[in-house]
PDB file of C-alpha atoms in Angstrom:
ATOM      1  CA  MET P  13       0.088   0.112   0.049  1.00 69.00           C
ATOM      2  CA  THR P  14       1.608   3.258  -0.698  1.00 95.00           C
ATOM      3  CA  THR P  15       1.313   6.063   0.941  1.00 98.00           C
ATOM      4  CA  PHE P  16       2.523   9.550   2.147  1.00 98.00           C
ATOM      5  CA  ASP P  17       4.118   9.903   5.285  1.00 97.00           C
ATOM      6  CA  ASN P  18       4.654  13.022   7.480  1.00 97.00           C
ATOM      7  CA  VAL P  19       2.428  15.280   4.731  1.00 98.00           C
ATOM      8  CA  THR P  20      -0.267  18.025   5.335  1.00 98.00           C
ATOM      9  CA  VAL P  21      -3.593  17.458   4.271  1.00 98.00           C
ATOM     10  CA  VAL P  22      -6.276  20.467   3.444  1.00 98.00           C
ATOM     11  CA  LYS P  23      -8.991  18.977   4.659  1.00 98.00           C
ATOM     12  CA  LYS P  24     -11.975  20.728   2.622  1.00 98.00           C
ATOM     13  CA  ALA P  25     -12.205  18.838  -1.028  1.00 98.00           C
ATOM     14  CA  ASN P  26     -11.233  21.040  -4.058  1.00 98.00           C
ATOM     15  CA  ILE P  27     -14.855  20.731  -5.963  1.00 98.00           C
ATOM     16  CA  TYR P  28     -14.876  21.037  -9.745  1.00 97.00           C
ATOM     17  CA  PHE P  29     -18.114  20.748 -12.328  1.00 97.00           C
ATOM     18  CA  ASP P  30     -20.509  20.469  -9.895  1.00 97.00           C
ATOM     19  CA  GLY P  31     -18.800  16.963  -8.203  1.00 98.00           C
ATOM     20  CA  GLN P  32     -18.050  15.092 -11.106  1.00 98.00           C
ATOM     21  CA  VAL P  33     -14.348  15.676 -10.405  1.00 98.00           C
ATOM     22  CA  SER P  34     -13.108  16.588  -6.635  1.00 98.00           C
ATOM     23  CA  SER P  35      -9.176  16.016  -4.918  1.00 98.00           C
ATOM     24  CA  ARG P  36      -7.598  16.811  -1.850  1.00 98.00           C
ATOM     25  CA  THR P  37      -4.217  18.670  -1.446  1.00 98.00           C
ATOM     26  CA  ILE P  38      -1.429  16.797   0.269  1.00 98.00           C
ATOM     27  CA  GLN P  39       1.536  19.385   0.894  1.00 98.00           C
ATOM     28  CA  PHE P  40       5.080  17.832   1.500  1.00 97.00           C
ATOM     29  CA  ALA P  41       7.786  18.763   4.045  1.00 96.00           C
ATOM     30  CA  ASP P  42       9.384  20.617   0.483  1.00 96.00           C
ATOM     31  CA  GLY P  43       7.322  22.886  -0.383  1.00 95.00           C
ATOM     32  CA  THR P  44       5.710  20.798  -2.833  1.00 96.00           C
ATOM     33  CA  GLU P  45       2.112  19.960  -3.545  1.00 97.00           C
ATOM     34  CA  LYS P  46       0.633  16.964  -4.674  1.00 98.00           C
ATOM     35  CA  THR P  47      -3.287  16.345  -5.433  1.00 98.00           C
ATOM     36  CA  LEU P  48      -5.355  13.084  -4.897  1.00 98.00           C
ATOM     37  CA  GLY P  49      -8.435  13.227  -7.342  1.00 98.00           C
ATOM     38  CA  PHE P  50     -11.130  11.277  -8.637  1.00 98.00           C
ATOM     39  CA  MET P  51     -13.135  12.468 -11.977  1.00 98.00           C
ATOM     40  CA  LEU P  52     -16.689  10.352 -13.083  1.00 98.00           C
ATOM     41  CA  PRO P  53     -17.048   9.587 -16.820  1.00 98.00           C
ATOM     42  CA  GLY P  54     -17.624  13.165 -18.907  1.00 98.00           C
ATOM     43  CA  GLU P  55     -15.377  15.544 -20.723  1.00 98.00           C
ATOM     44  CA  TYR P  56     -13.642  18.283 -18.772  1.00 98.00           C
ATOM     45  CA  THR P  57     -11.158  21.209 -19.763  1.00 98.00           C
ATOM     46  CA  PHE P  58      -8.369  21.890 -17.165  1.00 97.00           C
ATOM     47  CA  GLY P  59      -6.092  24.896 -17.431  1.00 96.00           C
ATOM     48  CA  THR P  60      -2.210  24.559 -15.876  1.00 96.00           C
ATOM     49  CA  CYS P  61      -0.340  27.343 -13.905  1.00 96.00           C
ATOM     50  CA  ALA P  62       2.765  25.174 -12.958  1.00 96.00           C
ATOM     51  CA  LYS P  63       4.175  21.557 -15.112  1.00 97.00           C
ATOM     52  CA  GLU P  64       1.536  18.672 -14.044  1.00 98.00           C
ATOM     53  CA  ILE P  65       2.328  15.506 -14.021  1.00 98.00           C
ATOM     54  CA  MET P  66      -0.668  13.238 -14.097  1.00 98.00           C
ATOM     55  CA  GLU P  67      -0.518   9.673 -13.108  1.00 98.00           C
ATOM     56  CA  ILE P  68      -3.286   7.381 -13.874  1.00 98.00           C
ATOM     57  CA  MET P  69      -3.899   5.528 -10.858  1.00 98.00           C
ATOM     58  CA  ALA P  70      -7.606   3.777 -11.766  1.00 98.00           C
ATOM     59  CA  GLY P  71      -9.515   3.952 -14.527  1.00 98.00           C
ATOM     60  CA  GLU P  72      -9.295   5.167 -18.458  1.00 98.00           C
ATOM     61  CA  LEU P  73      -9.597   8.307 -20.266  1.00 98.00           C
ATOM     62  CA  ASP P  74      -8.599  10.059 -23.129  1.00 98.00           C
ATOM     63  CA  VAL P  75      -6.463  13.040 -23.545  1.00 98.00           C
ATOM     64  CA  LEU P  76      -5.981  15.934 -25.810  1.00 98.00           C
ATOM     65  CA  LEU P  77      -2.603  17.306 -24.963  1.00 97.00           C
ATOM     66  CA  PRO P  78      -1.933  20.960 -25.909  1.00 96.00           C
ATOM     67  CA  GLY P  79      -0.318  21.368 -29.392  1.00 92.00           C
ATOM     68  CA  SER P  80      -1.648  17.777 -30.200  1.00 95.00           C
ATOM     69  CA  GLU P  81      -4.202  17.178 -32.352  1.00 95.00           C
ATOM     70  CA  GLN P  82      -4.634  13.806 -31.616  1.00 98.00           C
ATOM     71  CA  TRP P  83      -5.865  11.767 -28.725  1.00 98.00           C
ATOM     72  CA  GLN P  84      -4.214   9.610 -26.403  1.00 98.00           C
ATOM     73  CA  SER P  85      -5.482   6.656 -24.480  1.00 98.00           C
ATOM     74  CA  ILE P  86      -4.400   6.106 -20.912  1.00 98.00           C
ATOM     75  CA  LYS P  87      -5.061   3.991 -18.351  1.00 97.00           C
ATOM     76  CA  ALA P  88      -4.118   2.607 -14.650  1.00 98.00           C
ATOM     77  CA  GLY P  89      -0.825   2.713 -14.384  1.00 97.00           C
ATOM     78  CA  GLU P  90       0.108   5.203 -16.783  1.00 98.00           C
ATOM     79  CA  SER P  91       1.208   9.200 -16.488  1.00 98.00           C
ATOM     80  CA  PHE P  92       1.214  12.326 -18.816  1.00 98.00           C
ATOM     81  CA  ALA P  93       2.267  15.741 -18.667  1.00 98.00           C
ATOM     82  CA  VAL P  94       0.987  19.101 -19.049  1.00 98.00           C
ATOM     83  CA  PRO P  95       2.898  21.832 -19.499  1.00 97.00           C
ATOM     84  CA  ALA P  96       2.378  25.272 -17.832  1.00 97.00           C
ATOM     85  CA  ASP P  97       0.114  27.842 -18.711  1.00 97.00           C
ATOM     86  CA  SER P  98      -1.939  25.075 -20.810  1.00 97.00           C
ATOM     87  CA  LYS P  99      -5.072  23.967 -21.610  1.00 97.00           C
ATOM     88  CA  PHE P 100      -6.060  20.190 -21.419  1.00 97.00           C
ATOM     89  CA  ASP P 101      -9.417  18.214 -22.748  1.00 98.00           C
ATOM     90  CA  ILE P 102      -9.663  15.032 -20.838  1.00 98.00           C
ATOM     91  CA  LYS P 103     -12.703  12.922 -21.431  1.00 98.00           C
ATOM     92  CA  ILE P 104     -13.142  10.204 -19.162  1.00 98.00           C
ATOM     93  CA  LYS P 105     -14.533   6.390 -19.778  1.00 98.00           C
ATOM     94  CA  THR P 106     -14.468   4.714 -16.358  1.00 98.00           C
ATOM     95  CA  PRO P 107     -14.201   6.255 -12.821  1.00 98.00           C
ATOM     96  CA  THR P 108     -10.648   7.825 -12.427  1.00 98.00           C
ATOM     97  CA  ASP P 109      -8.417   7.521  -9.203  1.00 98.00           C
ATOM     98  CA  TYR P 110      -5.723  10.020 -10.163  1.00 98.00           C
ATOM     99  CA  CYS P 111      -2.440  12.129  -8.720  1.00 98.00           C
ATOM    100  CA  CYS P 112      -1.399  14.863  -9.884  1.00 98.00           C
ATOM    101  CA  SER P 113       2.296  16.577  -8.719  1.00 98.00           C
ATOM    102  CA  TYR P 114       2.804  20.002  -9.424  1.00 97.00           C
ATOM    103  CA  ILE P 115       6.587  21.002 -10.964  1.00 95.00           C
ATOM    104  CA  LYS P 116       8.271  24.005 -10.444  1.00 86.00           C
TER     105      LYS P 116
ATOM    106  CA  MET G  29      -7.663  26.733   5.741  1.00 69.00           C
ATOM    107  CA  THR G  30      -7.833  23.759   8.236  1.00 95.00           C
ATOM    108  CA  THR G  31      -5.515  20.937   7.505  1.00 97.00           C
ATOM    109  CA  PHE G  32      -4.279  17.934   9.546  1.00 98.00           C
ATOM    110  CA  ASP G  33      -0.832  18.011   9.951  1.00 97.00           C
ATOM    111  CA  ASN G  34       2.273  15.453  10.294  1.00 97.00           C
ATOM    112  CA  VAL G  35      -0.262  12.603   8.307  1.00 98.00           C
ATOM    113  CA  THR G  36       0.178   9.552   6.021  1.00 98.00           C
ATOM    114  CA  VAL G  37      -2.377   9.510   3.263  1.00 98.00           C
ATOM    115  CA  VAL G  38      -3.380   6.203   1.204  1.00 98.00           C
ATOM    116  CA  LYS G  39      -2.402   7.011  -2.673  1.00 98.00           C
ATOM    117  CA  LYS G  40      -4.808   5.428  -3.675  1.00 98.00           C
ATOM    118  CA  ALA G  41      -8.788   5.993  -3.454  1.00 98.00           C
ATOM    119  CA  ASN G  42     -11.614   4.051  -1.559  1.00 98.00           C
ATOM    120  CA  ILE G  43     -14.489   3.282  -4.065  1.00 98.00           C
ATOM    121  CA  TYR G  44     -17.878   2.475  -3.848  1.00 97.00           C
ATOM    122  CA  PHE G  45     -20.718   2.653  -6.376  1.00 97.00           C
ATOM    123  CA  ASP G  46     -19.519   2.694  -9.192  1.00 97.00           C
ATOM    124  CA  GLY G  47     -17.318   5.814  -8.172  1.00 98.00           C
ATOM    125  CA  GLN G  48     -20.468   7.726  -7.033  1.00 98.00           C
ATOM    126  CA  VAL G  49     -18.511   7.817  -3.536  1.00 98.00           C
ATOM    127  CA  SER G  50     -15.031   7.820  -3.355  1.00 98.00           C
ATOM    128  CA  SER G  51     -13.041   8.903  -0.263  1.00 98.00           C
ATOM    129  CA  ARG G  52      -8.853   8.821   1.020  1.00 98.00           C
ATOM    130  CA  THR G  53      -7.665   7.323   3.856  1.00 98.00           C
ATOM    131  CA  ILE G  54      -5.805   9.607   6.474  1.00 98.00           C
ATOM    132  CA  GLN G  55      -3.217   8.177   9.081  1.00 98.00           C
ATOM    133  CA  PHE G  56      -2.982   9.766  12.523  1.00 97.00           C
ATOM    134  CA  ALA G  57       0.501   9.636  14.603  1.00 96.00           C
ATOM    135  CA  ASP G  58      -1.986   8.203  17.516  1.00 96.00           C
ATOM    136  CA  GLY G  59      -2.969   5.498  15.468  1.00 95.00           C
ATOM    137  CA  THR G  60      -6.488   6.499  14.762  1.00 96.00           C
ATOM    138  CA  GLU G  61      -7.868   7.107  11.314  1.00 97.00           C
ATOM    139  CA  LYS G  62     -10.144   9.282   9.214  1.00 98.00           C
ATOM    140  CA  THR G  63     -11.819   9.240   5.810  1.00 98.00           C
ATOM    141  CA  LEU G  64     -12.115  12.693   3.840  1.00 98.00           C
ATOM    142  CA  GLY G  65     -14.694  11.802   0.948  1.00 98.00           C
ATOM    143  CA  PHE G  66     -16.629  13.132  -1.641  1.00 98.00           C
ATOM    144  CA  MET G  67     -20.409  11.827  -2.274  1.00 98.00           C
ATOM    145  CA  LEU G  68     -22.451  12.227  -5.405  1.00 98.00           C
ATOM    146  CA  PRO G  69     -26.006  12.627  -5.320  1.00 98.00           C
ATOM    147  CA  GLY G  70     -27.934   9.424  -5.391  1.00 98.00           C
ATOM    148  CA  GLU G  71     -28.935   6.754  -2.331  1.00 98.00           C
ATOM    149  CA  TYR G  72     -26.729   4.811  -0.246  1.00 98.00           C
ATOM    150  CA  THR G  73     -26.512   2.237   1.815  1.00 98.00           C
ATOM    151  CA  PHE G  74     -23.319   1.769   4.109  1.00 97.00           C
ATOM    152  CA  GLY G  75     -22.061  -1.141   6.750  1.00 96.00           C
ATOM    153  CA  THR G  76     -19.745   0.470  10.123  1.00 96.00           C
ATOM    154  CA  CYS G  77     -17.479  -1.576  11.606  1.00 96.00           C
ATOM    155  CA  ALA G  78     -16.462   1.289  13.868  1.00 96.00           C
ATOM    156  CA  LYS G  79     -18.671   3.664  15.516  1.00 97.00           C
ATOM    157  CA  GLU G  80     -18.503   6.681  13.101  1.00 97.00           C
ATOM    158  CA  ILE G  81     -18.598  10.503  13.471  1.00 98.00           C
ATOM    159  CA  MET G  82     -19.654  12.125   9.982  1.00 98.00           C
ATOM    160  CA  GLU G  83     -18.843  15.956   9.823  1.00 98.00           C
ATOM    161  CA  ILE G  84     -20.509  17.027   6.389  1.00 98.00           C
ATOM    162  CA  MET G  85     -18.066  19.926   4.829  1.00 98.00           C
ATOM    163  CA  ALA G  86     -20.391  20.345   1.937  1.00 98.00           C
ATOM    164  CA  GLY G  87     -23.201  19.085   0.570  1.00 98.00           C
ATOM    165  CA  GLU G  88     -27.138  18.290   1.689  1.00 98.00           C
ATOM    166  CA  LEU G  89     -28.105  14.947   2.909  1.00 98.00           C
ATOM    167  CA  ASP G  90     -30.956  12.935   4.561  1.00 98.00           C
ATOM    168  CA  VAL G  91     -29.528  10.308   6.704  1.00 98.00           C
ATOM    169  CA  LEU G  92     -31.978   7.059   8.534  1.00 98.00           C
ATOM    170  CA  LEU G  93     -30.165   5.858  11.059  1.00 97.00           C
ATOM    171  CA  PRO G  94     -30.363   2.684  12.554  1.00 96.00           C
ATOM    172  CA  GLY G  95     -33.093   2.080  15.082  1.00 92.00           C
ATOM    173  CA  SER G  96     -34.786   5.483  13.341  1.00 95.00           C
ATOM    174  CA  GLU G  97     -37.843   5.469  11.490  1.00 95.00           C
ATOM    175  CA  GLN G  98     -37.544   9.184  10.739  1.00 98.00           C
ATOM    176  CA  TRP G  99     -35.009  10.466   7.954  1.00 98.00           C
ATOM    177  CA  GLN G 100     -33.060  13.818   9.687  1.00 98.00           C
ATOM    178  CA  SER G 101     -31.660  16.581   7.186  1.00 98.00           C
ATOM    179  CA  ILE G 102     -28.137  17.224   7.145  1.00 98.00           C
ATOM    180  CA  LYS G 103     -26.516  20.096   5.395  1.00 97.00           C
ATOM    181  CA  ALA G 104     -22.597  21.758   5.800  1.00 98.00           C
ATOM    182  CA  GLY G 105     -21.586  22.342   9.254  1.00 97.00           C
ATOM    183  CA  GLU G 106     -23.718  19.416  10.467  1.00 98.00           C
ATOM    184  CA  SER G 107     -22.413  15.617  11.723  1.00 98.00           C
ATOM    185  CA  PHE G 108     -24.343  12.604  12.379  1.00 98.00           C
ATOM    186  CA  ALA G 109     -22.978   9.718  14.461  1.00 98.00           C
ATOM    187  CA  VAL G 110     -22.912   6.237  13.491  1.00 98.00           C
ATOM    188  CA  PRO G 111     -23.176   3.548  15.910  1.00 97.00           C
ATOM    189  CA  ALA G 112     -20.640   0.557  15.588  1.00 97.00           C
ATOM    190  CA  ASP G 113     -21.509  -2.413  13.585  1.00 97.00           C
ATOM    191  CA  SER G 114     -24.795  -1.053  11.930  1.00 97.00           C
ATOM    192  CA  LYS G 115     -25.889   0.139   8.915  1.00 97.00           C
ATOM    193  CA  PHE G 116     -27.161   3.370   7.495  1.00 97.00           C
ATOM    194  CA  ASP G 117     -28.958   4.769   4.964  1.00 98.00           C
ATOM    195  CA  ILE G 118     -28.054   7.868   3.077  1.00 98.00           C
ATOM    196  CA  LYS G 119     -29.700  10.650   0.706  1.00 98.00           C
ATOM    197  CA  ILE G 120     -27.293  12.301  -0.868  1.00 98.00           C
ATOM    198  CA  LYS G 121     -29.296  15.665  -2.254  1.00 98.00           C
ATOM    199  CA  THR G 122     -26.198  17.670  -3.592  1.00 98.00           C
ATOM    200  CA  PRO G 123     -22.533  16.729  -3.935  1.00 98.00           C
ATOM    201  CA  THR G 124     -21.295  16.108  -0.848  1.00 98.00           C
ATOM    202  CA  ASP G 125     -17.480  16.485   0.941  1.00 98.00           C
ATOM    203  CA  TYR G 126     -17.263  14.678   4.457  1.00 98.00           C
ATOM    204  CA  CYS G 127     -14.999  13.849   7.423  1.00 98.00           C
ATOM    205  CA  CYS G 128     -15.687  10.503   8.361  1.00 98.00           C
ATOM    206  CA  SER G 129     -13.948   9.686  11.816  1.00 98.00           C
ATOM    207  CA  TYR G 130     -13.660   6.100  13.463  1.00 97.00           C
ATOM    208  CA  ILE G 131     -13.901   6.273  17.074  1.00 95.00           C
ATOM    209  CA  LYS G 132     -13.046   2.924  18.700  1.00 86.00           C
TER     210      LYS G 132
END
């Protein structure tokens, strides 16, 4: 069972798209943050500030990354990166558990 | 912003009802656990092992506690307790963010 140890967790959820997407913010001692999130089936567009690495722990989705014209299929055990200050589109096919790391 | 500090977070979500309910397990230094969870609208039945205190941080729901014949309305800022080794029914009316404490 993989855990994050000695971290701070923000109690309230981050809620998007009427709750179809929700996440929890995890703060690490080195000042970095990750979110652990959950997405229900649907199509969503997200914007990034920092570069993001999205690790998919459960579920299946298609993602259209900025600058790409081709959707990529991503499933549990796979990851994708999104540049800073950009937008990406995502089609969630089955309920998706993810860990998002913010790279500064 | 309320946080839980110096805790361990299990990376993978707990997933129930095809993802309509999901939660994250938080482990404290004293050996106790809480879950931070999110419930989408719907009707669900849950079983308890330990006594649970459910603190509702966002959302609206009705709950039917064991031994009761009357549904109670619960909204953000309110809590309810469920005895150990019992079942309770819940009707989620709006997306609900909760913190569940397990009392041993």
